[in-house]
């Protein structure tokens, strides 16, 4: 993982999505993303019942 926009003043560690992905994996869940560049990004998480 990396920060795509290098012009930002604040730096992140890039771990947020990696941690989320692992938590979802161990819970047999799924994550998906839909993005409209420069407008919005939507993350959807699905858990099995």
PDB file of C-alpha atoms in Angstrom:
ATOM      1  CA  UNK A   1       0.000   0.000   0.000  1.00  0.00           C
ATOM      2  CA  UNK A   2       1.127   3.535  -0.652  1.00  0.00           C
ATOM      3  CA  UNK A   3      -0.257   7.060  -0.629  1.00  0.00           C
ATOM      4  CA  UNK A   4      -1.196   7.834  -4.225  1.00  0.00           C
ATOM      5  CA  UNK A   5      -1.223  11.613  -3.808  1.00  0.00           C
ATOM      6  CA  UNK A   6       2.326  12.571  -2.829  1.00  0.00           C
ATOM      7  CA  UNK A   7       1.431  16.284  -2.670  1.00  0.00           C
ATOM      8  CA  UNK A   8      -0.406  15.886   0.668  1.00  0.00           C
ATOM      9  CA  UNK A   9       1.231  17.506   3.674  1.00  0.00           C
ATOM     10  CA  UNK A  10       0.330  14.706   6.088  1.00  0.00           C
ATOM     11  CA  UNK A  11       1.873  11.305   5.647  1.00  0.00           C
ATOM     12  CA  UNK A  12       0.108   8.084   6.555  1.00  0.00           C
ATOM     13  CA  UNK A  13       1.648   4.707   7.249  1.00  0.00           C
ATOM     14  CA  UNK A  14      -0.522   3.097   4.573  1.00  0.00           C
ATOM     15  CA  UNK A  15      -1.650   0.346   6.956  1.00  0.00           C
ATOM     16  CA  UNK A  16      -5.372   1.130   7.211  1.00  0.00           C
ATOM     17  CA  UNK A  17      -6.539  -0.920   4.241  1.00  0.00           C
ATOM     18  CA  UNK A  18      -4.054  -3.721   4.916  1.00  0.00           C
ATOM     19  CA  UNK A  19      -5.349  -4.110   8.471  1.00  0.00           C
ATOM     20  CA  UNK A  20      -8.960  -3.922   7.284  1.00  0.00           C
ATOM     21  CA  UNK A  21      -8.295  -6.545   4.625  1.00  0.00           C
ATOM     22  CA  UNK A  22      -6.825  -8.974   7.181  1.00  0.00           C
ATOM     23  CA  UNK A  23      -9.702  -8.455   9.635  1.00  0.00           C
ATOM     24  CA  UNK A  24     -12.178  -9.116   6.849  1.00  0.00           C
ATOM     25  CA  UNK A  25     -10.257 -12.206   5.708  1.00  0.00           C
ATOM     26  CA  UNK A  26     -10.331 -13.855   9.141  1.00  0.00           C
ATOM     27  CA  UNK A  27     -14.069 -13.105   9.410  1.00  0.00           C
ATOM     28  CA  UNK A  28     -14.843 -14.468   5.935  1.00  0.00           C
ATOM     29  CA  UNK A  29     -16.020 -11.039   4.782  1.00  0.00           C
ATOM     30  CA  UNK A  30     -15.452  -9.064   1.592  1.00  0.00           C
ATOM     31  CA  UNK A  31     -14.480  -5.480   0.835  1.00  0.00           C
ATOM     32  CA  UNK A  32     -15.023  -3.736  -2.478  1.00  0.00           C
ATOM     33  CA  UNK A  33     -14.409  -0.225  -3.717  1.00  0.00           C
ATOM     34  CA  UNK A  34     -16.097   2.060  -6.211  1.00  0.00           C
ATOM     35  CA  UNK A  35     -14.497   5.352  -7.136  1.00  0.00           C
ATOM     36  CA  UNK A  36     -15.228   8.445  -9.188  1.00  0.00           C
ATOM     37  CA  UNK A  37     -11.844  10.208  -9.468  1.00  0.00           C
ATOM     38  CA  UNK A  38     -11.699  13.555  -7.647  1.00  0.00           C
ATOM     39  CA  UNK A  39     -15.343  13.159  -6.556  1.00  0.00           C
ATOM     40  CA  UNK A  40     -15.896  10.241  -4.174  1.00  0.00           C
ATOM     41  CA  UNK A  41     -14.798   6.770  -3.149  1.00  0.00           C
ATOM     42  CA  UNK A  42     -17.137   4.221  -1.582  1.00  0.00           C
ATOM     43  CA  UNK A  43     -15.903   1.161   0.332  1.00  0.00           C
ATOM     44  CA  UNK A  44     -18.463  -1.607   0.842  1.00  0.00           C
ATOM     45  CA  UNK A  45     -17.978  -4.328   3.457  1.00  0.00           C
ATOM     46  CA  UNK A  46     -20.021  -7.559   3.377  1.00  0.00           C
ATOM     47  CA  UNK A  47     -20.193  -9.984   6.309  1.00  0.00           C
ATOM     48  CA  UNK A  48     -21.739 -13.447   6.035  1.00  0.00           C
ATOM     49  CA  UNK A  49     -24.586 -14.052   8.488  1.00  0.00           C
TER      50      UNK A  49
END
